[in-house]
Coordinates of C-alpha atoms in Angstrom, one line a residue:
Chain A
F6 CA 0.1 0.0 0.0
W7 CA 2.8 2.4 0.8
A8 CA 4.3 1.9 -2.6
Y9 CA 1.4 4.0 -3.9
F10 CA 3.0 7.1 -2.5
Q11 CA 5.1 7.9 -5.5
V12 CA 4.2 11.6 -6.0
T13 CA 6.0 14.1 -3.8
V14 CA 5.2 17.8 -3.8
K15 CA 6.6 20.7 -1.9
L16 CA 3.9 22.4 0.1
V17 CA 3.3 24.3 3.2
K18 CA -0.3 24.6 4.0
M19 CA -2.6 21.5 4.1
Q20 CA -6.0 22.7 5.1
A21 CA -7.5 21.3 8.2
L22 CA -9.6 18.7 6.3
V23 CA -7.8 15.7 7.7
D24 CA -10.4 13.1 8.9
E25 CA -13.1 15.0 7.1
A26 CA -15.2 13.7 4.2
V27 CA -13.9 15.1 0.9
L28 CA -15.3 15.0 -2.6
P29 CA -13.7 15.0 -6.1
G30 CA -12.8 18.5 -7.0
D31 CA -12.3 19.6 -3.3
V32 CA -9.1 21.5 -2.9
V33 CA -7.4 20.1 0.2
G34 CA -4.1 22.0 0.2
N35 CA -2.1 24.7 -1.6
I36 CA 1.5 24.9 -2.7
V37 CA 2.9 28.0 -1.1
G38 CA 6.5 27.4 -1.6
S39 CA 8.7 25.9 1.1
S40 CA 11.1 23.1 1.6
E41 CA 8.7 20.8 3.3
A42 CA 7.7 17.9 1.0
I43 CA 4.6 15.8 1.4
R44 CA 3.7 12.6 -0.3
L45 CA 0.3 12.1 -2.1
G46 CA -1.4 8.7 -1.9
P47 CA -4.5 7.3 -3.7
G48 CA -7.2 9.8 -4.4
L49 CA -5.1 13.0 -4.4
T50 CA -3.6 14.8 -7.3
Q51 CA -1.8 18.0 -8.0
N52 CA -3.6 20.5 -10.3
G53 CA -1.3 23.5 -10.8
E54 CA -0.9 25.1 -7.4
A55 CA -3.6 23.1 -5.6
I56 CA -3.8 19.6 -4.3
V57 CA -7.2 18.3 -5.3
A58 CA -9.1 15.2 -4.3
T59 CA -10.2 12.9 -7.0
K60 CA -12.2 10.4 -5.0
A61 CA -14.9 10.7 -2.5
G62 CA -13.7 9.6 1.0
I63 CA -12.1 10.6 4.2
L64 CA -8.8 12.5 4.0
R65 CA -6.2 10.7 6.2
H66 CA -2.8 11.7 7.4
R67 CA 0.1 9.7 8.7
A68 CA 3.0 11.5 10.2
P69 CA 5.1 13.0 9.0
D70 CA 4.2 13.5 5.3
K71 CA 1.7 11.0 3.9
F72 CA -1.8 12.1 2.8
W73 CA -4.3 9.9 1.1
I74 CA -8.1 9.5 0.6
E75 CA -9.6 6.5 2.4
N76 CA -12.7 5.2 0.6
S77 CA -14.6 1.9 0.2
Q78 CA -15.2 0.6 -3.3
K79 CA -16.0 -2.7 -4.8
R80 CA -13.1 -2.9 -7.2
Y81 CA -9.6 -3.3 -5.9
M82 CA -6.7 -1.2 -7.2
P83 CA -3.5 -3.3 -6.7
A84 CA -0.5 -2.1 -4.8
T85 CA 2.7 -3.9 -3.9
D86 CA 2.8 -5.7 -0.5
D87 CA -0.9 -6.0 -0.3
V88 CA -2.2 -9.3 0.9
V89 CA -4.8 -10.8 -1.4
I90 CA -6.8 -13.9 -1.9
G91 CA -7.0 -15.2 -5.5
V92 CA -8.7 -18.0 -7.4
V93 CA -6.5 -20.1 -9.8
T94 CA -7.9 -19.9 -13.2
E95 CA -5.2 -21.3 -15.5
K96 CA -2.0 -23.3 -15.5
L97 CA 0.8 -21.8 -17.4
G98 CA 4.2 -23.4 -18.2
E99 CA 5.9 -21.8 -15.2
G100 CA 3.2 -20.8 -13.0
F101 CA -0.5 -20.0 -12.7
K102 CA -2.9 -17.3 -13.7
V103 CA -4.8 -16.1 -10.7
D104 CA -7.9 -14.0 -10.6
I105 CA -7.6 -11.3 -7.8
G106 CA -10.5 -9.0 -8.9
T107 CA -8.3 -6.6 -10.8
H108 CA -8.9 -5.9 -14.5
Q109 CA -6.1 -8.3 -15.4
P110 CA -5.5 -11.7 -13.7
A111 CA -2.2 -11.9 -11.8
T112 CA 0.6 -14.3 -12.5
L113 CA 2.0 -16.6 -9.8
S114 CA 5.3 -18.2 -10.7
I115 CA 6.2 -21.6 -9.4
Y116 CA 9.4 -20.1 -8.0
Q117 CA 7.3 -18.0 -5.7
F118 CA 6.5 -20.8 -3.4
E119 CA 8.5 -22.2 -0.5
G120 CA 10.9 -24.8 -2.1
G121 CA 9.2 -24.3 -5.5
N122 CA 11.2 -25.3 -8.5
K123 CA 10.7 -27.2 -11.8
R124 CA 11.1 -30.6 -10.1
N125 CA 9.0 -29.6 -7.1
R126 CA 5.9 -28.0 -8.7
P127 CA 3.3 -26.8 -6.3
N128 CA 0.0 -28.6 -6.8
L129 CA -2.8 -26.0 -7.3
P130 CA -5.8 -27.3 -9.3
I131 CA -7.8 -24.8 -11.2
G132 CA -10.4 -23.2 -8.9
S133 CA -8.3 -23.5 -5.7
L134 CA -7.8 -20.5 -3.4
V135 CA -4.5 -18.9 -2.7
Y136 CA -3.4 -16.4 -0.1
A137 CA -0.6 -14.3 -1.6
R138 CA 1.2 -11.1 -1.5
M139 CA 1.5 -8.6 -4.4
I140 CA 5.0 -8.2 -5.6
V141 CA 4.3 -6.3 -8.9
A142 CA 1.4 -3.9 -9.0
N143 CA 1.4 -0.8 -11.1
K144 CA -0.9 0.6 -13.7
D145 CA 1.3 -0.3 -16.6
M146 CA 2.1 -4.0 -16.0
E147 CA 0.3 -7.2 -15.3
P148 CA 0.1 -7.9 -11.6
E149 CA 2.3 -10.6 -10.0
I150 CA 1.7 -12.3 -6.7
S151 CA 3.9 -14.5 -4.5
C152 CA 3.2 -17.1 -1.9
V153 CA 6.5 -16.7 0.0
N154 CA 8.0 -14.1 2.2
S155 CA 10.9 -12.9 0.0
A156 CA 13.2 -12.1 2.9
S157 CA 13.1 -15.5 4.6
G158 CA 12.1 -17.7 1.7
K159 CA 9.4 -19.3 4.0
A160 CA 5.7 -19.5 3.3
E161 CA 4.6 -17.9 6.6
G162 CA 0.9 -18.3 6.1
F163 CA 0.7 -17.8 2.4
G164 CA -0.2 -20.5 0.0
P165 CA -3.3 -22.5 -0.8
L166 CA -6.3 -22.2 1.4
E167 CA -7.9 -25.7 2.1
G168 CA -11.7 -26.1 2.7
G169 CA -13.5 -23.2 4.2
Y170 CA -15.6 -20.7 2.4
M171 CA -14.7 -17.5 0.6
F172 CA -17.0 -14.5 0.1
K173 CA -16.6 -11.1 -1.5
C174 CA -17.1 -7.7 0.2
S175 CA -16.1 -4.1 -0.3
T176 CA -12.4 -3.0 0.1
G177 CA -13.5 -0.9 3.1
L178 CA -14.9 -3.9 5.0
A179 CA -11.8 -5.9 4.3
R180 CA -9.6 -3.1 5.7
Q181 CA -11.8 -2.9 8.7
C182 CA -11.3 -6.6 9.3
M183 CA -7.5 -6.3 9.1
A184 CA -7.5 -3.6 11.7
P185 CA -5.9 -4.6 15.0
E186 CA -9.2 -4.3 16.8
C187 CA -12.1 -5.5 14.8
P188 CA -15.3 -5.6 16.9
V189 CA -17.1 -8.2 14.9
L190 CA -14.1 -10.6 14.8
N191 CA -13.6 -10.2 18.5
E192 CA -17.2 -10.9 19.3
L193 CA -17.3 -14.0 17.0
G194 CA -14.0 -15.2 18.3
A195 CA -15.3 -15.3 21.8
A196 CA -18.1 -17.5 20.8
I197 CA -16.9 -19.9 18.0
P198 CA -13.4 -21.2 17.1
F199 CA -12.6 -20.3 13.5
E200 CA -9.9 -19.5 11.0
I201 CA -10.0 -16.5 8.9
A202 CA -8.0 -15.1 6.0
V203 CA -8.7 -11.5 4.9
G204 CA -7.6 -10.4 1.3
I205 CA -7.5 -6.6 0.9
N206 CA -8.9 -7.2 -2.5
G207 CA -12.4 -7.5 -1.0
R208 CA -12.3 -11.2 -0.4
I209 CA -12.5 -13.0 3.0
W210 CA -12.1 -16.7 3.7
V211 CA -13.4 -18.4 6.8
N212 CA -13.0 -21.9 8.0
S213 CA -14.8 -23.4 11.1
G214 CA -15.9 -26.7 12.5
S215 CA -19.4 -26.9 10.8
V216 CA -21.2 -25.4 7.8
D217 CA -23.6 -23.6 10.2
H218 CA -20.8 -21.7 11.8
S219 CA -19.2 -20.8 8.5
I220 CA -22.4 -19.4 7.2
L221 CA -23.0 -17.5 10.5
L222 CA -19.4 -16.1 10.2
S223 CA -19.9 -14.8 6.7
N224 CA -23.3 -13.3 7.4
A225 CA -22.0 -11.6 10.6
I226 CA -19.0 -10.0 8.9
V227 CA -21.0 -8.7 5.9
N228 CA -23.7 -7.3 8.1
S229 CA -21.2 -5.5 10.3
E230 CA -20.0 -3.1 7.7
Y231 CA -21.8 0.0 8.7
M232 CA -22.5 -0.9 12.3
T233 CA -21.2 0.6 15.5
E234 CA -19.6 -1.5 18.1
N235 CA -22.8 -1.9 20.1
Q236 CA -24.9 -2.8 17.2
V237 CA -22.3 -5.4 16.3
K238 CA -22.6 -7.0 19.7
V239 CA -26.4 -7.2 19.4
M240 CA -26.3 -8.6 15.9
V241 CA -23.8 -11.3 16.7
G242 CA -25.8 -12.2 19.8
E243 CA -28.9 -12.6 17.7
L244 CA -27.3 -14.8 15.1
L245 CA -25.7 -17.0 17.8
E246 CA -29.2 -17.4 19.4
R247 CA -30.6 -18.5 16.2
I248 CA -28.0 -21.2 15.8
K249 CA -28.3 -22.5 19.3
S250 CA -32.1 -22.9 19.0
R251 CA -31.8 -25.1 15.9
Chain B
M12 CA -56.3 25.9 -26.1
Y13 CA -53.0 27.6 -26.0
R14 CA -51.3 27.4 -22.6
E15 CA -48.7 30.0 -21.9
I16 CA -45.2 28.7 -21.0
L17 CA -44.6 31.8 -18.9
S18 CA -47.7 33.5 -17.4
P19 CA -47.9 37.3 -17.2
E20 CA -47.2 36.9 -13.4
G21 CA -44.0 35.2 -14.2
L22 CA -45.1 31.6 -13.3
R23 CA -44.4 28.6 -15.5
L24 CA -46.9 25.8 -16.2
D25 CA -46.0 23.8 -13.1
G26 CA -46.0 26.9 -10.9
R27 CA -42.2 27.4 -10.9
R28 CA -40.4 30.8 -11.2
P29 CA -38.1 31.1 -14.3
N30 CA -35.0 30.4 -12.3
E31 CA -36.3 27.5 -10.1
L32 CA -35.2 24.0 -10.5
R33 CA -37.5 20.9 -10.2
K34 CA -37.3 18.9 -6.9
I35 CA -34.2 16.6 -7.0
R36 CA -33.9 13.4 -5.2
C37 CA -30.9 11.1 -5.5
R38 CA -29.6 7.9 -4.0
M39 CA -26.3 6.1 -4.4
G40 CA -25.2 2.5 -4.2
L41 CA -28.4 0.7 -5.2
F42 CA -27.0 -2.4 -7.0
A43 CA -24.9 -5.0 -5.4
R44 CA -23.4 -6.2 -8.6
A45 CA -22.5 -2.9 -10.3
D46 CA -19.2 -1.3 -9.1
G47 CA -21.1 2.0 -8.7
S48 CA -24.7 2.9 -9.2
A49 CA -27.0 5.8 -8.6
Y50 CA -30.6 6.9 -9.0
F51 CA -31.5 10.5 -9.8
E52 CA -34.8 12.2 -10.0
Q53 CA -35.4 15.7 -11.3
G54 CA -39.0 16.5 -11.1
N55 CA -40.7 13.7 -13.0
T56 CA -37.7 12.6 -15.0
K57 CA -36.1 9.5 -13.4
V58 CA -32.8 8.0 -14.4
L59 CA -30.8 5.0 -13.2
A60 CA -27.0 4.8 -13.8
A61 CA -24.8 1.8 -13.3
V62 CA -21.0 1.9 -13.7
Y63 CA -18.8 -1.1 -14.3
G64 CA -15.1 -0.6 -14.2
P65 CA -12.3 -0.3 -14.4
R66 CA -12.2 -3.6 -16.0
E67 CA -10.6 -5.6 -18.8
V68 CA -11.4 -4.3 -22.3
S69 CA -13.9 -6.6 -24.0
V70 CA -12.9 -5.6 -27.5
K71 CA -9.1 -5.9 -27.5
S72 CA -8.6 -3.7 -30.6
A73 CA -10.1 -0.7 -28.7
M74 CA -7.7 -0.9 -25.8
K75 CA -5.5 2.2 -25.3
H76 CA -2.1 1.6 -23.8
D77 CA -2.0 4.8 -21.9
R78 CA -5.5 5.5 -20.7
A79 CA -8.9 4.0 -20.0
I80 CA -11.6 3.9 -22.5
V81 CA -15.0 5.1 -21.5
N82 CA -18.1 3.5 -23.0
C83 CA -21.6 4.8 -22.4
E84 CA -25.0 3.4 -23.2
Y85 CA -28.1 5.5 -22.8
F86 CA -31.5 3.9 -23.3
M87 CA -35.0 4.7 -22.4
A88 CA -37.4 2.2 -21.0
T89 CA -40.4 1.4 -23.3
F90 CA -42.6 2.7 -20.5
S91 CA -40.7 6.0 -20.0
T92 CA -42.6 8.2 -22.3
G93 CA -46.3 9.0 -22.8
E94 CA -46.6 6.6 -25.6
R95 CA -44.9 3.3 -25.5
K96 CA -41.6 3.4 -27.2
K97 CA -41.0 0.6 -29.7
K98 CA -37.3 1.0 -30.4
T99 CA -35.4 1.9 -27.3
K100 CA -31.8 1.0 -28.1
G101 CA -29.9 2.0 -31.2
D102 CA -32.2 4.7 -32.3
R103 CA -30.5 7.9 -33.4
R104 CA -31.4 10.0 -30.4
S105 CA -30.1 7.4 -27.9
Q106 CA -27.0 7.0 -29.9
E107 CA -26.3 10.7 -30.0
I108 CA -26.9 11.0 -26.3
S109 CA -24.7 8.1 -25.5
L110 CA -21.8 9.6 -27.6
V111 CA -22.3 13.0 -26.0
I112 CA -22.2 11.7 -22.5
K113 CA -19.2 9.4 -23.2
Q114 CA -17.2 12.4 -24.5
T115 CA -18.3 14.5 -21.5
F116 CA -16.9 11.9 -19.0
E117 CA -13.8 11.2 -21.0
S118 CA -12.7 14.8 -20.1
A119 CA -13.7 14.5 -16.4
I120 CA -12.4 11.0 -15.5
M121 CA -8.6 10.7 -14.9
T122 CA -8.2 8.1 -17.5
H123 CA -4.4 8.2 -17.5
L124 CA -4.4 6.6 -14.1
L125 CA -6.1 3.4 -15.4
P126 CA -4.4 2.3 -18.7
R127 CA -5.7 -0.6 -20.7
T128 CA -9.0 -0.8 -18.9
E129 CA -12.5 0.2 -19.8
I130 CA -15.1 2.0 -17.8
N131 CA -18.8 1.2 -18.8
I132 CA -21.6 3.6 -17.9
Y133 CA -25.2 2.4 -18.4
L134 CA -27.9 4.9 -18.2
Q135 CA -31.6 3.9 -18.2
V136 CA -34.4 6.4 -18.2
L137 CA -37.4 5.2 -16.3
Q138 CA -39.5 8.1 -16.8
A139 CA -38.9 11.0 -19.2
D140 CA -40.2 14.5 -18.5
G141 CA -37.7 16.7 -20.2
G142 CA -34.1 17.2 -19.3
T143 CA -33.2 13.5 -19.6
R144 CA -29.7 14.0 -20.9
C145 CA -28.9 16.4 -18.0
A146 CA -30.4 14.1 -15.4
S147 CA -28.4 11.2 -17.0
I148 CA -25.1 13.1 -16.6
N149 CA -25.9 13.9 -13.0
A150 CA -26.8 10.3 -12.3
A151 CA -23.6 9.1 -14.0
T152 CA -21.5 11.4 -11.9
L153 CA -22.9 10.0 -8.7
A154 CA -22.5 6.4 -9.9
L155 CA -18.9 7.1 -10.9
I156 CA -18.2 8.5 -7.5
D157 CA -19.9 5.6 -5.9
A158 CA -17.5 3.3 -7.9
G159 CA -14.4 5.1 -6.6
I160 CA -13.2 6.1 -10.1
P161 CA -10.9 9.1 -9.8
M162 CA -12.4 12.2 -11.3
K163 CA -11.2 15.8 -11.6
D164 CA -14.5 17.2 -10.2
F165 CA -18.2 16.6 -10.3
V166 CA -19.9 16.8 -13.7
V167 CA -23.2 18.6 -13.3
A168 CA -25.6 19.4 -16.1
C169 CA -28.7 21.6 -16.5
A170 CA -30.8 22.8 -19.4
A171 CA -32.3 26.2 -20.0
G172 CA -34.5 27.8 -22.6
C173 CA -35.9 31.2 -23.3
V174 CA -39.5 32.5 -23.5
D175 CA -40.2 36.1 -24.3
S176 CA -36.6 36.9 -23.7
T177 CA -36.7 35.5 -20.2
P178 CA -34.4 32.6 -19.6
I179 CA -36.2 29.6 -18.0
V180 CA -34.1 26.9 -16.2
D181 CA -34.7 23.1 -16.1
L182 CA -37.2 22.6 -18.9
N183 CA -39.9 19.9 -18.5
Y184 CA -41.2 18.1 -21.4
L185 CA -44.1 20.5 -22.2
E186 CA -41.8 23.5 -22.2
D187 CA -39.2 21.6 -24.2
S188 CA -41.6 20.7 -27.0
S189 CA -43.2 24.1 -27.1
G190 CA -40.5 25.4 -29.4
T191 CA -38.3 27.4 -27.1
A192 CA -34.5 26.9 -27.5
D193 CA -33.1 24.1 -25.4
V194 CA -29.6 24.7 -24.2
P195 CA -28.2 21.8 -22.1
V196 CA -24.9 22.5 -20.6
A197 CA -22.5 20.3 -18.5
I198 CA -19.8 21.9 -16.4
L199 CA -17.1 21.2 -13.8
P200 CA -18.4 23.4 -11.0
K201 CA -15.2 24.3 -9.2
S202 CA -13.6 25.7 -12.4
N203 CA -16.7 26.5 -14.4
K204 CA -15.2 24.7 -17.4
V205 CA -17.8 23.6 -19.9
L206 CA -17.7 20.0 -20.8
M207 CA -20.8 19.8 -23.0
L208 CA -22.9 22.6 -24.7
Q209 CA -25.7 21.9 -27.1
M210 CA -28.5 23.9 -28.5
D211 CA -31.8 23.2 -30.3
S212 CA -33.4 25.9 -32.3
K213 CA -32.0 29.4 -32.8
L214 CA -31.2 32.2 -30.4
P215 CA -29.7 35.7 -30.9
V216 CA -26.2 35.9 -29.4
Q217 CA -27.0 38.2 -26.5
T218 CA -30.0 36.1 -25.4
F219 CA -27.9 33.0 -25.7
E220 CA -25.3 34.4 -23.2
R221 CA -28.1 35.0 -20.8
V222 CA -29.6 31.6 -21.2
L223 CA -26.1 30.1 -20.8
D224 CA -25.6 32.0 -17.5
A225 CA -29.0 30.8 -16.3
A226 CA -28.2 27.2 -17.1
M227 CA -24.8 27.5 -15.4
T228 CA -26.4 29.0 -12.3
G229 CA -28.8 26.0 -12.3
C230 CA -25.8 23.7 -12.6
H231 CA -24.3 25.2 -9.4
K232 CA -27.6 24.7 -7.6
I233 CA -27.7 21.1 -8.6
Y234 CA -24.0 20.8 -7.6
D235 CA -24.9 21.9 -4.0
I236 CA -27.5 19.2 -3.8
L237 CA -25.2 16.5 -5.2
V238 CA -22.5 17.5 -2.8
E239 CA -24.7 17.2 0.2
A240 CA -25.8 13.8 -0.8
C241 CA -22.3 12.6 -1.5
R242 CA -20.9 13.9 1.7
E243 CA -23.5 12.3 3.8
R244 CA -23.0 9.0 2.1
T245 CA -19.2 9.3 2.4
R246 CA -19.5 10.0 6.1
D247 CA -21.8 7.1 6.6
L248 CA -19.6 4.7 4.7
V249 CA -16.2 5.5 6.0
G250 CA -16.9 7.7 9.0
S251 CA -19.2 5.2 10.9
R252 CA -16.1 3.1 11.6
G253 CA -15.1 5.6 14.3
A254 CA -11.5 5.8 15.3
F255 CA -10.5 3.2 12.8
S256 CA -7.4 3.2 10.7
A257 CA -5.8 0.0 9.5
H258 CA -2.5 1.7 8.8

């Protein structure tokens, strides 16, 4: 995600719109000429002397110099180091074509697996799910993903996802689930044991002991998108009651 | 019996003043399948917009290596007009409006950020009472914002005409078909840049300037309404998560 912040501009005054809703066309800052440089992330662009928002969302700031627009949309815009869930669609000579929801499918090379080489090909039938990391993601090239941590060469959680159930959601909800404190996941975790993998491309995979629980998990997560913490507690409680009474 | 478009007291057929817009209602995010969608009502004119994209180009030969292509399809439902429409797609008027709206949005969407993709805008008129192309542009703007497609600014459109040298804003069907000039205009409100300007019938140049000003003022009023709707929705969508930040 941080690889998005390619554009840097010199500017002094960023208006006090941080954490406010901004709309396309809103001027969020002006270049007044100083040595301080800031970095613009997704949703912001420079138009002459002004920094203009191009998407509708909340303007966020991360010290010291990163600004971006946070919004929720159905379509995922790829960025390097994002964690995604993909569906294998084709087997190529030296890898796989994986659908991650972007306009082009991503390639996953066989060398991007732990211990993967020509003699030790990873076995991924068409239609299987993979949990992977984006390694090449820009607007000009086909995206590429990897199932291995490049530094250590180990899988570390990436790779095929066995069993379970994957459902689609908006990118905003996926980010919400990846936050350190996610109310709906905490509530559910207190009641049922389950495994979850969240792809920032708007796909979530859950696995639990029974089909009932998997359905409950997916419904609860999808319902919780616009709810406050208290509403989430009530909703999860109601769903659990319904299961117990069956 | 001849009904006056503008009565001597300065009231129009539906009781509006010359510079009053019809009542506007809009909603975003209606369809689960479409990447972005919106419903826009301007008086009795009702338009649905659905946006799909950016996605893989379906006709490979049309793909542009450095920017996105924008496709637009405008069609009217058979039940949208007073008499049932037999040919809704592919008739000349729909094709012309599709092309005009496509060109309008090509200037407003930041296409160079999304090379080798296509963005599809589908507009369906559910009820037509004058000003359908302007209502379609407004609906498409909301749908594009809902889809998170980067745009330079909102695109707002409004039509104006002229009766007895008084410019009237936001024509309905009766006024439109009474023979007055019809000047739809689409602008980027922050910079007042004109993206689309058409005119039916003839107008003397000075009158045209006043009619254009009236239409642009109408555009700004519509912009205020769209901004309010968008801001509320943005706050609901992203703001309701409270003190949340995944980064």
